[in-house]
PDB file of C-alpha atoms and ligand atoms in Angstrom:
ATOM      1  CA  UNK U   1      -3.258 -14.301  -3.917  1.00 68.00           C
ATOM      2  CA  UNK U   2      -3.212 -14.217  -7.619  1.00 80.00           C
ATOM      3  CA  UNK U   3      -4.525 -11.126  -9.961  1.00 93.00           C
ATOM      4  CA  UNK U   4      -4.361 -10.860 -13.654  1.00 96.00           C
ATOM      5  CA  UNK U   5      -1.921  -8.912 -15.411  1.00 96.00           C
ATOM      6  CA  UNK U   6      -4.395  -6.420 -16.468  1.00 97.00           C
ATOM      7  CA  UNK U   7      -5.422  -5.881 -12.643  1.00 97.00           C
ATOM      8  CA  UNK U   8      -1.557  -5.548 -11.769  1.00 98.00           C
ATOM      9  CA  UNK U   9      -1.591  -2.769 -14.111  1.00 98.00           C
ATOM     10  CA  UNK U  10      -5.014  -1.098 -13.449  1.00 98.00           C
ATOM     11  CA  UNK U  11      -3.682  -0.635 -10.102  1.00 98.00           C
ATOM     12  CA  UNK U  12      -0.323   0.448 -10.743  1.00 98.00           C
ATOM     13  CA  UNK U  13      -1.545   3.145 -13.111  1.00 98.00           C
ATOM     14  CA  UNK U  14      -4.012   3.999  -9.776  1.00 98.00           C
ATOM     15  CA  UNK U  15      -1.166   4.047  -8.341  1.00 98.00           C
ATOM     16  CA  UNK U  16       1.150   6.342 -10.355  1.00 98.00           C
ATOM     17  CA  UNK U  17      -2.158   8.822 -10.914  1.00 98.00           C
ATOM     18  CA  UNK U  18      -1.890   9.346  -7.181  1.00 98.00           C
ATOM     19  CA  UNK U  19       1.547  10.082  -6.858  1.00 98.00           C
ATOM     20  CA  UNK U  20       0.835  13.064  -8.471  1.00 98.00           C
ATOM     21  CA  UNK U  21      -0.461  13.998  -4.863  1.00 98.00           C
ATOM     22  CA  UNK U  22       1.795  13.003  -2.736  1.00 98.00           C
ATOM     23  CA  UNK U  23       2.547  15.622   0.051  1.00 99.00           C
ATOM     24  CA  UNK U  24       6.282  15.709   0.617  1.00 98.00           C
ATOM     25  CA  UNK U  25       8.322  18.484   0.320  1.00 98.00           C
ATOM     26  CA  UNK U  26      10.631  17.534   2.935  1.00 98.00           C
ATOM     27  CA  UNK U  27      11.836  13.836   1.517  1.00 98.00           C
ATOM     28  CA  UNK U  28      10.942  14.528  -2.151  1.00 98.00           C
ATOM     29  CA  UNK U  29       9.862  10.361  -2.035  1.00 98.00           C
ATOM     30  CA  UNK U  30       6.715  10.617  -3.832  1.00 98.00           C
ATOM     31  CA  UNK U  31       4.471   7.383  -2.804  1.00 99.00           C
ATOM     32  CA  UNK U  32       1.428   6.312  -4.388  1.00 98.00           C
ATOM     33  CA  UNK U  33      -0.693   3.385  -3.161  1.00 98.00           C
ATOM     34  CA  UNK U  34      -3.741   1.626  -4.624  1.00 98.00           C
ATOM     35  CA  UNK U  35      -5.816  -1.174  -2.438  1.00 98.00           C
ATOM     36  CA  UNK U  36      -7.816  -3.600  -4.379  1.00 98.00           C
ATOM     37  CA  UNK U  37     -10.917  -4.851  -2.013  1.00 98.00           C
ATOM     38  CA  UNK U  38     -11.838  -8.204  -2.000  1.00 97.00           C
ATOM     39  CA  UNK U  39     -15.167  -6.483  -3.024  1.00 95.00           C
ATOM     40  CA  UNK U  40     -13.229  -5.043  -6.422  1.00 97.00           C
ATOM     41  CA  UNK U  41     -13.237  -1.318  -5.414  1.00 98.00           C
ATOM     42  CA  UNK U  42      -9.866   0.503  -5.293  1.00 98.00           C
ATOM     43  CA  UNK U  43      -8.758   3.002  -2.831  1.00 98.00           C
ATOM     44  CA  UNK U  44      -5.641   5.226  -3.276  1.00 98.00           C
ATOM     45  CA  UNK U  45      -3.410   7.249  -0.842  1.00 98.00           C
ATOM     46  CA  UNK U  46      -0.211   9.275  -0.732  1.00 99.00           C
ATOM     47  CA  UNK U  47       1.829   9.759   1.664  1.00 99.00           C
ATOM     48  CA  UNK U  48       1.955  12.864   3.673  1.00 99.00           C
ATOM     49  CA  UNK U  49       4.530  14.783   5.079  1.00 98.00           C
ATOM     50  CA  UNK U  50       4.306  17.212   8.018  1.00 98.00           C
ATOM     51  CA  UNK U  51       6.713  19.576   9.374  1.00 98.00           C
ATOM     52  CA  UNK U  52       6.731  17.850  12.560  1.00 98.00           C
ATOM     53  CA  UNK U  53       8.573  14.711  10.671  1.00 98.00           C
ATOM     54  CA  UNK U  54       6.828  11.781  12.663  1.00 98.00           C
ATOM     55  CA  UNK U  55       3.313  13.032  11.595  1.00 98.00           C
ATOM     56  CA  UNK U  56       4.083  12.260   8.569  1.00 98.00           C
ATOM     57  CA  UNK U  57       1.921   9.116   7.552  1.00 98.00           C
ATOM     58  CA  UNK U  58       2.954   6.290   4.323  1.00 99.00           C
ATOM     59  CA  UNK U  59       0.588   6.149   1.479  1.00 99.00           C
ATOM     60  CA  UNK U  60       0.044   2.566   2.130  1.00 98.00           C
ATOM     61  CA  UNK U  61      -1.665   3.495   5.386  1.00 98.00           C
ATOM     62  CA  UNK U  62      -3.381   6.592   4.011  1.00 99.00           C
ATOM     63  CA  UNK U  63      -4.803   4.201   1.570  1.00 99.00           C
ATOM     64  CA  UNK U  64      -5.352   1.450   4.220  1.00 98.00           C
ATOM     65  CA  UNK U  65      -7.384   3.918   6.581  1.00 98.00           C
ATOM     66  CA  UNK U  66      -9.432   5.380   3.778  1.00 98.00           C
ATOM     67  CA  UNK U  67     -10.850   1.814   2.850  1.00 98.00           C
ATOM     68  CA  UNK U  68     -11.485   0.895   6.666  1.00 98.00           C
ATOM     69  CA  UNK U  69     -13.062   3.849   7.097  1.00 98.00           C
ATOM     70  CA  UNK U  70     -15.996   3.019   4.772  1.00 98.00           C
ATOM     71  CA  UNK U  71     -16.540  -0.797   5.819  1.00 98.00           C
ATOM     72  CA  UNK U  72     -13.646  -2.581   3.954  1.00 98.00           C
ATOM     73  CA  UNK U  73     -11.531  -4.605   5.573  1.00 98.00           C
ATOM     74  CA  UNK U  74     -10.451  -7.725   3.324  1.00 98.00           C
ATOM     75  CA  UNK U  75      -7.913  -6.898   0.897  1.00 98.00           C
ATOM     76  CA  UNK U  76      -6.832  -8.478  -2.236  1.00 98.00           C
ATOM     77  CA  UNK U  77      -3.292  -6.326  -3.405  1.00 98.00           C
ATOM     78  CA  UNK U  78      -1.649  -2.932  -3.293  1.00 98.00           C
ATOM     79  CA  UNK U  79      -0.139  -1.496  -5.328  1.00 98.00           C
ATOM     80  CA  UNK U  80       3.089   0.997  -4.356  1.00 98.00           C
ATOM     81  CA  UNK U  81       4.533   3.251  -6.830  1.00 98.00           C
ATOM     82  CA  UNK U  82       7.445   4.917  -5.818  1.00 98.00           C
ATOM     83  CA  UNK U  83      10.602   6.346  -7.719  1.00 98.00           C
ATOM     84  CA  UNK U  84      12.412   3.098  -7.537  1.00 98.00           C
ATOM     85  CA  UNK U  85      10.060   0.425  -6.922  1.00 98.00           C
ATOM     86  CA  UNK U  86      10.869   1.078  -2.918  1.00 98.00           C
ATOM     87  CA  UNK U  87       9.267  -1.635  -0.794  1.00 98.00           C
ATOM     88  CA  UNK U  88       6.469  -0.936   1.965  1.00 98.00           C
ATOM     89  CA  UNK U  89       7.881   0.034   5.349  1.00 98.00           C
ATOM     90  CA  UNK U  90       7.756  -2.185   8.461  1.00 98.00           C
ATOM     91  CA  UNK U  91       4.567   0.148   9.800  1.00 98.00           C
ATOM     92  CA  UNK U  92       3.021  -0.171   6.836  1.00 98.00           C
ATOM     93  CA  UNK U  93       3.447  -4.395   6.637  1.00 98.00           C
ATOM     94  CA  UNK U  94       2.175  -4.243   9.793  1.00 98.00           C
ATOM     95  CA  UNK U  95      -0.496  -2.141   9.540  1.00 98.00           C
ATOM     96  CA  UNK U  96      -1.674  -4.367   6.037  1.00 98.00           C
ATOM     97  CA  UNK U  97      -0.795  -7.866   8.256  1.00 98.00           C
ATOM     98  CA  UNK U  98      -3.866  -6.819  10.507  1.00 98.00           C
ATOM     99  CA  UNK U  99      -6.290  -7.498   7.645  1.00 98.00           C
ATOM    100  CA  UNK U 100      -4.307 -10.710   6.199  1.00 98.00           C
ATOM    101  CA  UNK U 101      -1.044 -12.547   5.346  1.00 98.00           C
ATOM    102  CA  UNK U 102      -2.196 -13.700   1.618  1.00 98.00           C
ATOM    103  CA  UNK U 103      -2.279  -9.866   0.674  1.00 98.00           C
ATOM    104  CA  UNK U 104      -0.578  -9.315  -2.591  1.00 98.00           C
ATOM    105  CA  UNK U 105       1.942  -6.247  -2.503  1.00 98.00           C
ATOM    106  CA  UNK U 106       2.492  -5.258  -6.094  1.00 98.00           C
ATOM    107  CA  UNK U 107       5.562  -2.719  -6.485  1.00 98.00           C
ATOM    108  CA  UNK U 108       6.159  -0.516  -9.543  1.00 98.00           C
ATOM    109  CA  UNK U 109       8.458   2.597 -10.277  1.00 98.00           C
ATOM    110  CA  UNK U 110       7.769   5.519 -11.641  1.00 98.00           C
ATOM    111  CA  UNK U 111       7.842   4.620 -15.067  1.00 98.00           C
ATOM    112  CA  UNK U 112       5.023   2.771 -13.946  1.00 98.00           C
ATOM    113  CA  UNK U 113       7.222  -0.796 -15.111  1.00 98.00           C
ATOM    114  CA  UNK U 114       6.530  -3.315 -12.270  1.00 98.00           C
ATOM    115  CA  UNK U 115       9.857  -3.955 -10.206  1.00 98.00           C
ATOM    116  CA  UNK U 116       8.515  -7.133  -7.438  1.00 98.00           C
ATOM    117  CA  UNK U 117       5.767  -8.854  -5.899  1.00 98.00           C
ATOM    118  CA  UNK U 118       5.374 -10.763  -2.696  1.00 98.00           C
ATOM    119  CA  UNK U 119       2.831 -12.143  -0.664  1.00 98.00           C
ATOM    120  CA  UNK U 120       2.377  -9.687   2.448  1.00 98.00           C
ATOM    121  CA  UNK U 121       3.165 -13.457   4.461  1.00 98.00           C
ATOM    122  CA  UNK U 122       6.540 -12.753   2.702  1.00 98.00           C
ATOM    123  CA  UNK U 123       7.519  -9.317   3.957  1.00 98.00           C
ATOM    124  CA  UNK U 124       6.659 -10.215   7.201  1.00 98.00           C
ATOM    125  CA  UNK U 125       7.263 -13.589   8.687  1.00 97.00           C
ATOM    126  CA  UNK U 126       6.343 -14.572  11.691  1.00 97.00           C
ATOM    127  CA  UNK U 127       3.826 -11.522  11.890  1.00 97.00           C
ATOM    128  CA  UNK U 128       1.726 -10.108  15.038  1.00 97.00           C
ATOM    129  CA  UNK U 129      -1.628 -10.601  13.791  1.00 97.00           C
ATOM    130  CA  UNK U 130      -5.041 -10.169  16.188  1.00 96.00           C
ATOM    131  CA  UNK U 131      -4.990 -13.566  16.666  1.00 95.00           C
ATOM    132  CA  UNK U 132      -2.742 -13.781  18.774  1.00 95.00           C
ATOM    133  CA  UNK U 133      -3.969 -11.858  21.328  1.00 96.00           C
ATOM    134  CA  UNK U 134      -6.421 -14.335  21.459  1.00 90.00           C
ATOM    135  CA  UNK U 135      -4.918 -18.013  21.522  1.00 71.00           C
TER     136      UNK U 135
HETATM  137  N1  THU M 201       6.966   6.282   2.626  1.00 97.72           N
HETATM  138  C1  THU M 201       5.769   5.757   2.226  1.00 97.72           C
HETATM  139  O1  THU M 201       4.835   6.484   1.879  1.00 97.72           O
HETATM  140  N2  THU M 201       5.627   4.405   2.241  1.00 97.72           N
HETATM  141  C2  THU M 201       6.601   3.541   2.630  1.00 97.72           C
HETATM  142  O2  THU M 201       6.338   2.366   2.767  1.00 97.72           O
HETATM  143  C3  THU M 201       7.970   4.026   2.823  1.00 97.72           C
HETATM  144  C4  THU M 201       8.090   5.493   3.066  1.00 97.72           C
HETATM  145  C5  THU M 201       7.125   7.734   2.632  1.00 97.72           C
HETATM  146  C6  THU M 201       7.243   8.349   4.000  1.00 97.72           C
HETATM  147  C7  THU M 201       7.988   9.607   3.691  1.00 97.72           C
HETATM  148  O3  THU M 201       7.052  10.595   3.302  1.00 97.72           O
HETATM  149  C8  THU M 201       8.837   9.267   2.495  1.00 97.72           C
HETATM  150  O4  THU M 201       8.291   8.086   1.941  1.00 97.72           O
HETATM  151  C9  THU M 201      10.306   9.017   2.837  1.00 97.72           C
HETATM  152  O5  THU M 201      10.445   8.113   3.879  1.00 97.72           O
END
């Protein structure tokens, strides 16, 4: 998927604003995440930490289940704003690979400079994706 540059960097800033928000007093990994639909609205998330470590959920997913949960579910990009341009998690690749390969995962630090960019197909080769459990 391609995006212009000043998309890349409308949704890294989305990204970085959202950070602010990020729940995690236990890692101190601030994450901020902004989805592009293919119908051009943006969702953000944060990740959030819990006491109980495994409740903690990513921001890609918070951002992920926010959009689903009002209708979307084609995706263009996200972008992931972390201290140090930190890549997605496998949960999170796999949670994005249910909506589509050609997914464009934007990464940016916290200087808001933008560090990489893959196609989700990329991150994840050979994915499990709901077709199989059809063919
Ligand atoms: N985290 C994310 O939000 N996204 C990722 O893809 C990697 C990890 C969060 C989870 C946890 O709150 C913190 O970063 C450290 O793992």
């Amino acid at each position: 998927m391609t995006l212009d540059i000043e998309m890349k960097e409308q949704l890294i800033q989305r990204g970085l604003l959202a950070r602010r928000w990020s729940y995690s007093p236990y890692s101190h990994y601030a994450v901020g995440a902004a989805l592009l639909t293919r119908s051009g609205k943006i969702y953000d998330g944060v990740n959030v930490e819990n006491a109980a470590f495994p409740s903690t959920i990513c921001a890609e997913r918070v951002a992920v289940f926010k959009a689903v949960s009002e209708g979307e579910r084609q995706f263009t990009a996200i972008a992931v704003v972390t201290e140090n341009g930190g890549s997605p998690c496998g949960g999170c690749r796999q949670v994005l690979a249910e909506f589509g390969l050609e997914t464009l995962v934007i990464l940016a630090n916290a200087d808001g400079k933008l560090t990489g960019e893959y196609a989700l197909r990329d991150l994840l080769p050979d994915a499990f994706t709901p077709d199989k459990l059809t063919g």
